[in-house]
Short mmCIF file of C-alpha atoms in Angstrom, two decimals:
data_model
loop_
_atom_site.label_atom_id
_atom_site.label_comp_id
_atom_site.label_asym_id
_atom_site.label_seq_id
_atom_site.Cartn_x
_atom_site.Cartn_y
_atom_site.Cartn_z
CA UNK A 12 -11.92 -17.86 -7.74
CA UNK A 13 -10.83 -14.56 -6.31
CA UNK A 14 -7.03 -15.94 -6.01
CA UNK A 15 -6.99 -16.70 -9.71
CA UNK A 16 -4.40 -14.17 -11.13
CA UNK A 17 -5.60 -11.56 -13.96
CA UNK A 18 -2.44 -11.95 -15.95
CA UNK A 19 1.16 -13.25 -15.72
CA UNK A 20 2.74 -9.66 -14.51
CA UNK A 21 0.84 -10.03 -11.48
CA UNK A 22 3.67 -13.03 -10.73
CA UNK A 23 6.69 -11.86 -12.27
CA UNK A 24 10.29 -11.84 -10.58
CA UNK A 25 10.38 -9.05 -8.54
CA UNK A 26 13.92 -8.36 -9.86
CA UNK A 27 12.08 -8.46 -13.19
CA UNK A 28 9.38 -6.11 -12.37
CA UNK A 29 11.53 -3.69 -10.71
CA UNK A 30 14.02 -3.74 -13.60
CA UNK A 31 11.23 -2.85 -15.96
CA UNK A 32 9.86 -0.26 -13.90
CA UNK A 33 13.06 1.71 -13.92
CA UNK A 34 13.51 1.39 -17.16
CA UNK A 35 10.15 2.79 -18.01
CA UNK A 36 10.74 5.89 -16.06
CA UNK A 37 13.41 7.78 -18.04
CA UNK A 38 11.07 7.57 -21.05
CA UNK A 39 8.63 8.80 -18.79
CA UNK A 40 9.96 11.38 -17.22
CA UNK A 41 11.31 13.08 -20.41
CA UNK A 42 7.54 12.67 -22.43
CA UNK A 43 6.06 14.70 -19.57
CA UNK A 44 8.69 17.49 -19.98
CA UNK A 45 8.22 17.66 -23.76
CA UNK A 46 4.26 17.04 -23.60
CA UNK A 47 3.49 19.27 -20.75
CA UNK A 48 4.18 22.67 -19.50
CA UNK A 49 4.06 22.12 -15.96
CA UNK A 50 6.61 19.41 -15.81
CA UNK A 51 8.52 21.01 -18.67
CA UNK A 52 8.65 23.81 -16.04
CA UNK A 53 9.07 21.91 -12.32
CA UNK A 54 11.89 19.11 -14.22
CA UNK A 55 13.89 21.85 -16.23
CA UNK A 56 17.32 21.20 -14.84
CA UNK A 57 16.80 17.15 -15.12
CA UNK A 58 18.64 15.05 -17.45
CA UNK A 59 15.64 12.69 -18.02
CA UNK A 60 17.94 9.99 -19.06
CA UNK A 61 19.61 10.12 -15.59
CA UNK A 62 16.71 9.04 -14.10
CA UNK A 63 16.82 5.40 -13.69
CA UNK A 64 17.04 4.39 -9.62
CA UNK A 65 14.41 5.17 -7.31
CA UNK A 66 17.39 7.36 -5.36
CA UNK A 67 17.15 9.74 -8.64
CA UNK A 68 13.57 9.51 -8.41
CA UNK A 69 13.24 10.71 -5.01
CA UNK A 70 15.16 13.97 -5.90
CA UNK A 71 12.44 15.37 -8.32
CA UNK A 72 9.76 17.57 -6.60
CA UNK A 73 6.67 16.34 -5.12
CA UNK A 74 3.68 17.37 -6.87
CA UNK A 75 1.00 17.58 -4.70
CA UNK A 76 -3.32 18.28 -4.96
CA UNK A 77 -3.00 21.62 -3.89
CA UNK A 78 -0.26 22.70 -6.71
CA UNK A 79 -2.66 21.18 -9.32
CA UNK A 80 -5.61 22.82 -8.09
CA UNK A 81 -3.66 26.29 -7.84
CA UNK A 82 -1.65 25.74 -11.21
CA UNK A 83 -5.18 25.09 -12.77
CA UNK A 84 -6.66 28.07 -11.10
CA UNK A 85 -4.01 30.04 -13.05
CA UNK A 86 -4.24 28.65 -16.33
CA UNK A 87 -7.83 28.09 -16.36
CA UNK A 88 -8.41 30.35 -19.91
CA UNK A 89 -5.58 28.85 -21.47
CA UNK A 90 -5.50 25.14 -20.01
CA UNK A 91 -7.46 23.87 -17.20
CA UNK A 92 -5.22 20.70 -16.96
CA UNK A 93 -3.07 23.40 -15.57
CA UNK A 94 0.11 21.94 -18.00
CA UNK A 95 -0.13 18.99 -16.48
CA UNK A 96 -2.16 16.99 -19.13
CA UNK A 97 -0.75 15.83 -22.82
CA UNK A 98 -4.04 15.60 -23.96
CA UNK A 99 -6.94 17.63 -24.16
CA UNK A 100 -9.22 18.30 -26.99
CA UNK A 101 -9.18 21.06 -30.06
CA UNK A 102 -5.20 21.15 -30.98
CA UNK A 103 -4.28 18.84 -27.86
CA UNK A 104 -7.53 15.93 -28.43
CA UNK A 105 -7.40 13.08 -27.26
CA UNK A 106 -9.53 12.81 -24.25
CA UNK A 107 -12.51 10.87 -23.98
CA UNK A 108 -14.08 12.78 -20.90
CA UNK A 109 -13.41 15.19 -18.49
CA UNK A 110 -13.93 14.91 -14.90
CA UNK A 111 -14.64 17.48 -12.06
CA UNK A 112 -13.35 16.59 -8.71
CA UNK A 113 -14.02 18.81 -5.82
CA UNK A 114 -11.78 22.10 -5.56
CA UNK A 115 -12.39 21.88 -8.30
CA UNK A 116 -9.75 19.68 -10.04
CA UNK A 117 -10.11 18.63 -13.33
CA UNK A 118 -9.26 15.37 -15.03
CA UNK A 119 -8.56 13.70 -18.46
CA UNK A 120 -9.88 10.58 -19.51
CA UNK A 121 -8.02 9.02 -21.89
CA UNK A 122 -8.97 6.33 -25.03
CA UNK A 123 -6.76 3.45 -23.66
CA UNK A 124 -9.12 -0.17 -22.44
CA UNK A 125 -9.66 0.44 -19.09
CA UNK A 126 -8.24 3.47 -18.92
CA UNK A 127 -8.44 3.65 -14.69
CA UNK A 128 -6.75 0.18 -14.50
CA UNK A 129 -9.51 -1.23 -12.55
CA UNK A 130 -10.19 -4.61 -14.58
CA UNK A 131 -7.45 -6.45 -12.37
CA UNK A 132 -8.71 -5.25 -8.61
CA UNK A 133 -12.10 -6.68 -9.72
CA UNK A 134 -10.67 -9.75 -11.35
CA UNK A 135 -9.28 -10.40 -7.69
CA UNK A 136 -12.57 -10.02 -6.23
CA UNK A 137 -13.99 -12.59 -8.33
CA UNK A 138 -15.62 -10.24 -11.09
CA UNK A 139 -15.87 -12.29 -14.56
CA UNK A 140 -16.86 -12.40 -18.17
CA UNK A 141 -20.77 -12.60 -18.08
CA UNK A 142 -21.17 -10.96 -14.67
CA UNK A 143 -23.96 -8.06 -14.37
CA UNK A 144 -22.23 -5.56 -12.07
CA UNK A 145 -24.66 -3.07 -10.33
CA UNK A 146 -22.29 0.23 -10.40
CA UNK A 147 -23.33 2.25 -7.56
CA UNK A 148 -20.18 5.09 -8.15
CA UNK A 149 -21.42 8.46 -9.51
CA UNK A 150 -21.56 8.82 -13.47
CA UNK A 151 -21.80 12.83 -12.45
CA UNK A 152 -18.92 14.89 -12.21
CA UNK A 153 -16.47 13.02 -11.09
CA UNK A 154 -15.01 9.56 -12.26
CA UNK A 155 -15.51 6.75 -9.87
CA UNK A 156 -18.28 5.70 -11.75
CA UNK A 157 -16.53 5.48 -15.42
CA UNK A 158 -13.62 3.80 -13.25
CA UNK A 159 -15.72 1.13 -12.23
CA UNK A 160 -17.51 0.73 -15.23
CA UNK A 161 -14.19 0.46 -17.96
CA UNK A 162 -12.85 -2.09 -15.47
CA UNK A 163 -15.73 -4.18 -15.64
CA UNK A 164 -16.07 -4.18 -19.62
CA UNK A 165 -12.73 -4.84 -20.01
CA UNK A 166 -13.54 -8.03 -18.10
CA UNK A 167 -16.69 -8.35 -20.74
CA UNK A 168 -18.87 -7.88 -17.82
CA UNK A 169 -22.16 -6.17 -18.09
CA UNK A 170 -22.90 -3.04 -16.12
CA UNK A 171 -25.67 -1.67 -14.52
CA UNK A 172 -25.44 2.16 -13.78
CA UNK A 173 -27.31 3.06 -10.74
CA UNK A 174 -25.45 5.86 -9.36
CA UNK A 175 -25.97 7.31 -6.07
CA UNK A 176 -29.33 7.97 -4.53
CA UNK A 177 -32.41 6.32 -5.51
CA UNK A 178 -32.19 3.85 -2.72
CA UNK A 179 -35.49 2.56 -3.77
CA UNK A 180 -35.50 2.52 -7.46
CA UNK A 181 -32.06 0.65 -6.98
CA UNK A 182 -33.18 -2.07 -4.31
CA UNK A 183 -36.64 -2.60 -7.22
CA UNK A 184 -33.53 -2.72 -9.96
CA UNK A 185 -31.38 -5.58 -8.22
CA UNK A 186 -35.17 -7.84 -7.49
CA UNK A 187 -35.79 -7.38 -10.97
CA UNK A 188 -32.07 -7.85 -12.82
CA UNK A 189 -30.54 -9.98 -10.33
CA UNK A 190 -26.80 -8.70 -10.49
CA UNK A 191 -24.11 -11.17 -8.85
CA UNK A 192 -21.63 -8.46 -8.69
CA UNK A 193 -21.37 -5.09 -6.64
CA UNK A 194 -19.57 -1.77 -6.90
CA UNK A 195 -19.51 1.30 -5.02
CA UNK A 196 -19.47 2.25 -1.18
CA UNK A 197 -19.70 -0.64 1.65
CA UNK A 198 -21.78 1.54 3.40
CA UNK A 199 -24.03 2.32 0.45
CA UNK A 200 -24.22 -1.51 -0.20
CA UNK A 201 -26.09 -1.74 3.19
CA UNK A 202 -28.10 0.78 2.83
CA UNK A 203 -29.20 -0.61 -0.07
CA UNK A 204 -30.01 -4.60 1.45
CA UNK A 205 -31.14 -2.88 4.55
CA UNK A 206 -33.53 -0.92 2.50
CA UNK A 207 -34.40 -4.06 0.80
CA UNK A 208 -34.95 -5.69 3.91
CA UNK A 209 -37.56 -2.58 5.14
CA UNK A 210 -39.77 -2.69 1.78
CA UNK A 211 -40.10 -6.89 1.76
CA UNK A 212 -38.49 -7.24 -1.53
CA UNK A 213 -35.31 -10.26 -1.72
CA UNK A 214 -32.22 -8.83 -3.05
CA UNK A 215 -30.08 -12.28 -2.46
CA UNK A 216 -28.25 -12.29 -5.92
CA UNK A 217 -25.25 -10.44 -5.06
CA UNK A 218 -22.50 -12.50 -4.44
CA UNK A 219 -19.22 -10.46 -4.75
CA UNK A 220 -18.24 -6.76 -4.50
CA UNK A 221 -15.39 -4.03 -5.01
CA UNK A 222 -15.60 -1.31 -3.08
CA UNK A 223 -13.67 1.81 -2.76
CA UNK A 224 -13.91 5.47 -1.60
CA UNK A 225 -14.49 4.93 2.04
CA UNK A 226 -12.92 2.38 4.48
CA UNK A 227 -14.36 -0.88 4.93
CA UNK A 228 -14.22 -2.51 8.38
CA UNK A 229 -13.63 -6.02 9.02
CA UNK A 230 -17.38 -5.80 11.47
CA UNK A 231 -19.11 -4.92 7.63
CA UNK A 232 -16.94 -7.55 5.91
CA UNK A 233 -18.21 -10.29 8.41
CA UNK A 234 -21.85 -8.48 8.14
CA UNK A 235 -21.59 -8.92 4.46
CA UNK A 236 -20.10 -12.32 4.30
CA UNK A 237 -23.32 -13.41 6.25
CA UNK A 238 -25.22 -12.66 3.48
CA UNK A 239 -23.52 -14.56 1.40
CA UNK A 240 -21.22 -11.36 -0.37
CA UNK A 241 -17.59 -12.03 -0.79
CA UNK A 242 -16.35 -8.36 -1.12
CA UNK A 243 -12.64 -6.84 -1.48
CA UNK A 244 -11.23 -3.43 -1.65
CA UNK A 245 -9.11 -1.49 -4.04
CA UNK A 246 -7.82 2.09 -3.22
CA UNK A 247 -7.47 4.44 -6.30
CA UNK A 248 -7.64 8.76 -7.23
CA UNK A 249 -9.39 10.78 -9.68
CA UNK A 250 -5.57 11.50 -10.91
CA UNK A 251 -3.96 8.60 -11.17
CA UNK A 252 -6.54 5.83 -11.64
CA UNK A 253 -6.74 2.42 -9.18
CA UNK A 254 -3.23 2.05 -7.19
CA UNK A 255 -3.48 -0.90 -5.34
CA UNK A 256 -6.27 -3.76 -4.78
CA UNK A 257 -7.01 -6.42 -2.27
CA UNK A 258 -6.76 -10.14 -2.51
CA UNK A 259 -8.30 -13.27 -1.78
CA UNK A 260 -5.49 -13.56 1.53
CA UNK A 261 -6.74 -10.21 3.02
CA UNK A 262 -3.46 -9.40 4.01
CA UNK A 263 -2.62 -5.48 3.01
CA UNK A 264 -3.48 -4.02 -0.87
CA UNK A 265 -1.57 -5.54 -3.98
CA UNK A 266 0.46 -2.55 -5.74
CA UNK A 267 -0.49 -1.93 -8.89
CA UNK A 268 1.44 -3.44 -11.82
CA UNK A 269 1.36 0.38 -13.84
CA UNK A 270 2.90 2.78 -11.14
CA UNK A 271 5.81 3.14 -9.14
CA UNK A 272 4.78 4.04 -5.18
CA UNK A 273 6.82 5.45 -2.55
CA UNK A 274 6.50 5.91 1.06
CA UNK A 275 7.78 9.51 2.24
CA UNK A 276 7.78 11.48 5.09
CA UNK A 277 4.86 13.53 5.64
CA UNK A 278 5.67 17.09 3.98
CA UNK A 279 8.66 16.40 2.74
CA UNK A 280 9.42 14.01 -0.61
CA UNK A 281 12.19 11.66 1.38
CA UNK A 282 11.27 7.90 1.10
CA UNK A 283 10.90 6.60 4.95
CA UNK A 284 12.44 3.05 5.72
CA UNK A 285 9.92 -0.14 4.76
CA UNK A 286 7.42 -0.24 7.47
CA UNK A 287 7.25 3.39 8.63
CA UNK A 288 3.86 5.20 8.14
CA UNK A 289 4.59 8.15 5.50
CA UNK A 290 2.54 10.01 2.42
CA UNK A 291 2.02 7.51 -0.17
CA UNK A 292 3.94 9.03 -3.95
CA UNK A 293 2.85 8.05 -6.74
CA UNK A 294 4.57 8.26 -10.52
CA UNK A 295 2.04 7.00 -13.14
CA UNK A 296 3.20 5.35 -16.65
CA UNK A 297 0.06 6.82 -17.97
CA UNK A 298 1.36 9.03 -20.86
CA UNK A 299 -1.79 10.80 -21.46
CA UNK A 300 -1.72 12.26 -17.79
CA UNK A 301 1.86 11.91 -16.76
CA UNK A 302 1.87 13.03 -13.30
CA UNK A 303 5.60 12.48 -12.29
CA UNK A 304 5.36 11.84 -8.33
CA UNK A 305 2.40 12.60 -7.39
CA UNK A 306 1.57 13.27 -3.71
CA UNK A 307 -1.54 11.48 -3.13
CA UNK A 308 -1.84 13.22 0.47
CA UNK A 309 -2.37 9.49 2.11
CA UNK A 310 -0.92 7.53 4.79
CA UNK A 311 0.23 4.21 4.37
CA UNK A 312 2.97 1.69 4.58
CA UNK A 313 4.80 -0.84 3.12
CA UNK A 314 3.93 -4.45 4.20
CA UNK A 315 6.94 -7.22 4.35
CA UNK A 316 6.98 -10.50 2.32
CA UNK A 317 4.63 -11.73 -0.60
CA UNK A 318 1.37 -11.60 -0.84
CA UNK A 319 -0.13 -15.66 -0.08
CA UNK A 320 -2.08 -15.53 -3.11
CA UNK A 321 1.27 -15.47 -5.33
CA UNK A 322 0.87 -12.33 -6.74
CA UNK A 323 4.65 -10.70 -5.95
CA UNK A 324 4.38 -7.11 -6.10
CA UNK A 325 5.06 -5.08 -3.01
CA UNK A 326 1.93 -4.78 -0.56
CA UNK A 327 0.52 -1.34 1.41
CA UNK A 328 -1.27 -1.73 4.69
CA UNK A 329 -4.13 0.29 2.98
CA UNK A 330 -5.29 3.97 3.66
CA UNK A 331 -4.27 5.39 7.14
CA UNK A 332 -5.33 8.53 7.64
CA UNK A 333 -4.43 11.99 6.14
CA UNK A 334 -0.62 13.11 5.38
CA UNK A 335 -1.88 17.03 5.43
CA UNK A 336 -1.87 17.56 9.16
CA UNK A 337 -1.40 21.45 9.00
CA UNK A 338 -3.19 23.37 12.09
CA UNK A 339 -3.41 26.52 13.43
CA UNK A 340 -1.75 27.56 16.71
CA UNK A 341 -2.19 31.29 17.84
CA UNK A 342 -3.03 32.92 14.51
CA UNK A 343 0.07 31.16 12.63
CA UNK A 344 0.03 27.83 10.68
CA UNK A 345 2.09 25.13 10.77
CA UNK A 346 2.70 22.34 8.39
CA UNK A 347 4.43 18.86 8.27
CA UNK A 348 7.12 20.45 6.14
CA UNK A 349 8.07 22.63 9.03
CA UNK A 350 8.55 19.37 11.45
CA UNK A 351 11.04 17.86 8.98
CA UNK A 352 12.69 20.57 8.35
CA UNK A 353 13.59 21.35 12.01
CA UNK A 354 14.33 16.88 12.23
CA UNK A 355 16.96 18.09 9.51
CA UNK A 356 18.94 20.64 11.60
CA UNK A 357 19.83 18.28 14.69
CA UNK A 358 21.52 15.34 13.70
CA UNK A 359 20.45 13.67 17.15
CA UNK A 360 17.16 13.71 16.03
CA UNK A 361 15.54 10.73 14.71
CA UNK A 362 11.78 11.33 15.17
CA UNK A 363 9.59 14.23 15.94
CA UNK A 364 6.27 14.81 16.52
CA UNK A 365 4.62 18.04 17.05
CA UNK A 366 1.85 18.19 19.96
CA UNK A 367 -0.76 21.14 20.73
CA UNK A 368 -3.01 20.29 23.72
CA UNK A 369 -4.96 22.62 26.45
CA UNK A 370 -7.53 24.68 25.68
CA UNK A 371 -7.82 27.07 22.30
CA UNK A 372 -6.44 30.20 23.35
CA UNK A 373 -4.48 28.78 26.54
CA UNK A 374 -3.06 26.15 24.32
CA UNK A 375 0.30 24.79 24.61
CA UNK A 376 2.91 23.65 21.98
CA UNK A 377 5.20 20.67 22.50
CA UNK A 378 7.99 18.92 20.40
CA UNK A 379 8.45 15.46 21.02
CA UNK A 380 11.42 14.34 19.65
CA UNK A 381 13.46 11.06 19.56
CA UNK A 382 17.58 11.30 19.74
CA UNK A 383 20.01 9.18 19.35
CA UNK A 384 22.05 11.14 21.97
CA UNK A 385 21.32 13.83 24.58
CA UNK A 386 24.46 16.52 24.17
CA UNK A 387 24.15 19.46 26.91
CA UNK A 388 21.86 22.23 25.66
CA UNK A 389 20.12 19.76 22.77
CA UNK A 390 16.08 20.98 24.16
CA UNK A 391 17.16 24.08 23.86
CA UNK A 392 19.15 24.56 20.35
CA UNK A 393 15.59 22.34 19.15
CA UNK A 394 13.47 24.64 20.78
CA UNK A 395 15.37 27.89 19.11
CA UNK A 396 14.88 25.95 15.61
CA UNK A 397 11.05 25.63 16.49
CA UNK A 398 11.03 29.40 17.02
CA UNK A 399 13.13 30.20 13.83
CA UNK A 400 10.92 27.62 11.47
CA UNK A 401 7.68 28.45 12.86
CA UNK A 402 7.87 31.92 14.57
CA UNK A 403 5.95 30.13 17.57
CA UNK A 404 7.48 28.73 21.23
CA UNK A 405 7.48 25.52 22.05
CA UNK A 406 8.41 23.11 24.57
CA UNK A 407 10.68 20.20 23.98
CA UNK A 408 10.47 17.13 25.11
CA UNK A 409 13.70 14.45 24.33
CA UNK A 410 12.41 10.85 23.92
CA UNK A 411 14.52 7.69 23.61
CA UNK A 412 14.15 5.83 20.13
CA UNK A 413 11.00 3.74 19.06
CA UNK A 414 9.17 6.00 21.89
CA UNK A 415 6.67 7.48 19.14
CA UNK A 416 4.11 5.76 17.62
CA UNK A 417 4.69 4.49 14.09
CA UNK A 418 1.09 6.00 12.47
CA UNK A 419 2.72 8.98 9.80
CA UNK A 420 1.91 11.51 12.33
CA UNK A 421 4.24 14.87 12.28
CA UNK A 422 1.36 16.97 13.77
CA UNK A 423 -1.43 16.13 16.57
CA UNK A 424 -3.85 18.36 17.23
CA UNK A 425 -5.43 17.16 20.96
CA UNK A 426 -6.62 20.96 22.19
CA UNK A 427 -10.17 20.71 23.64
CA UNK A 428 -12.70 22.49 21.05
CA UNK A 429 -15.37 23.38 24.04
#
């Protein structure tokens, strides 16, 4: 059932799709200068029009969390979309809710059917017209739970709206309604049949899940299948709604069919080559919040080929790890941004990754760098740009190419903590 397709764009001509996609964008780009301040502000100098390749995409700015969350700071009396919303309520209405996510961000809802574009990630995991879906996501605050639930009623399924917490009132709810569907944490799911398990009561209805938020191991999957749950994964943000989705073939997440994603390096906005571990960017068609490359601060990468299940958007490996790797060495910070920019200043250098080990206080500070070539002096013209970018000394250490590991990483932090 799960390899069923929700609609025909889910197996369109990738020529097709990507032609479409690009020429959304223009439009898009140019409604979120004229219906919001922010981008009105960060896009002045950009012929919207112009903006029709990915290559002219990937020369705007990168918006990312912490500009929202400091642009709403600043505007909070006036707007506390920080201009980055078209709709609001009063003179700007139009949202439905609004949403609190730690920082704390705020975020429109807007009126659109299934506003979060969730209906399709649960369509692959089998969710269907008459299903009751027990939504464990939060209703409070912030807006996994009204994710979850305007996915499932646009499939005309029925929801149940347990929330988190309550593990007991919510193991007495599934003996008594007998939901065949599941959303919210795998962890929480277990919790919940283990508790089920503990008080004597059968809870053996469920029979598919969704589950997002956290990561979900292939020991739970197998733990889960056991019990007769067939259960998939979708990755999504408060800001831009559900981004990609697993499939029936369990091979990588499905890109969603209403954003354009790119793969960059880590603190800078330059699209890596398919396959490399970068920052996953996101541009949403969404005109109500119209968030033009959007940093989500994740790792992931792009996966090769088609997905088995027909579906012939581009793939992601999932959720890797963070893209924010900023530490603190001797008093000063340092931040991805300041890795690529010294990778920029030495042509030889392909790859760098910046390594503090030791002890806090008698740490130590290395470069390691891939080059294409070793010219005389090349450690220590890298070494002076360390110094320059950072204001801190390092060691360098030259590496032939393909020598680091392919995981996003611009920063590791392996000091001992004792």
């Amino acid at each position: 059932m799960s390899g069923e397709c929700h609609d025909a764009l889910e197996t369109r001509d990738p020529a097709a799709r990507e032609t479409a996609l690009m020429a959304a964008l223009p439009g898009q780009v140019a409604h979120a200068k004229v219906a919001t301040s922010a981008f009105a502000e960060s896009l002045r100098d950009i012929d919207a029009a112009s903006v029709t390749s990915r290559s002219a995409l990937a020369a705007l700015p990168v918006v990312r969390k912490h500009e929202l969350l400091e642009r709403q700071k600043a505007q909070r009396a006036s707007d506390p979309f920080g201009g980055c919303s078209a709709i609001g309520w009063g003179a700007r209405r139009g949202a439905l809710r609004v949403y609190q996510s730690p920082g704390p961000i705020y975020e429109p809802e807007g009126r659109a059917c299934d506003y979060w574009r969730v209906a399709r990630a649960m369509h692959a995991a089998g969710f269907r017209a008459g299903d009751l879906v027990h939504n464990s996501f939060s209703h409070h605050l912030t807006p996994a739970g009204g994710m979850m639930e305007s996915g499932a009623h646009a499939l005309a399924c029925t929801v149940f709206p347990g929330g988190v917490g309550n593990t007991e009132l919510q193991v007495h709810a599934m003996a008594d309604l007998r939901p065949n569907a599941y959303v919210g944490t795998p962890s929480f799911l277990k919790i919940l049949l283990e508790k089920a398990l503990d008080l004597g009561i059968r809870a053996a209805s469920l029979q598919k899940a969704l589950f997002s938020g956290e990561a979900f191991p292939a020991s739970l999957q197998q733990w889960l299948g056991e019990r007769g749950i067939d259960a998939y994964q979708c990755y999504a943000t408060a800001d831009i709604g559900r981004i990609a989705y697993e499939t029936a073939a369990r091979e990588g997440l499905v890109l969603d069919e209403g954003v354009i994603v790119e793969i960059v390096r880590p603190g800078t906005g330059d699209p890596v080559l398919d396959g490399e571990v970068g920052e996953l960017v996101v541009t949403t068609l969404n005109p109500d919040y119209p968030l033009i490359r959007f940093g989500t601060g994740d790792l992931s990468a792009l996966l090769p080929g088609r997905c088995p299940t027909g579906r012939t958007n581009r793939r992601i490996r999932g959720w890797m790890g963070r893209a924010d790797q900023t530490t603190k060495v001797r008093g000063m910070f340092v931040h991805p941004g300041q890795v690529a920019d010294i990778v920029r200043r030495h042509r030889e250098v392909i790859k760098a990754r910046l390594v503090m080990d030791g002890e806090v206080a008698r740490d130590r500070m290395t470069l390691q760098v891939e080059v294409s070539e070793r010219p005389e002096g090349l450690a220590e013209r890298i070494a002076g740009s360390v110094r320059e970018v950072t204001k801190l000394r390092s060691d360098v250490l030259l590496l032939p190419p393909g020598s680091l590991p392919n995981d996003g990483k611009l920063i590791e932090d392996a000091r001992s903590y004792r």
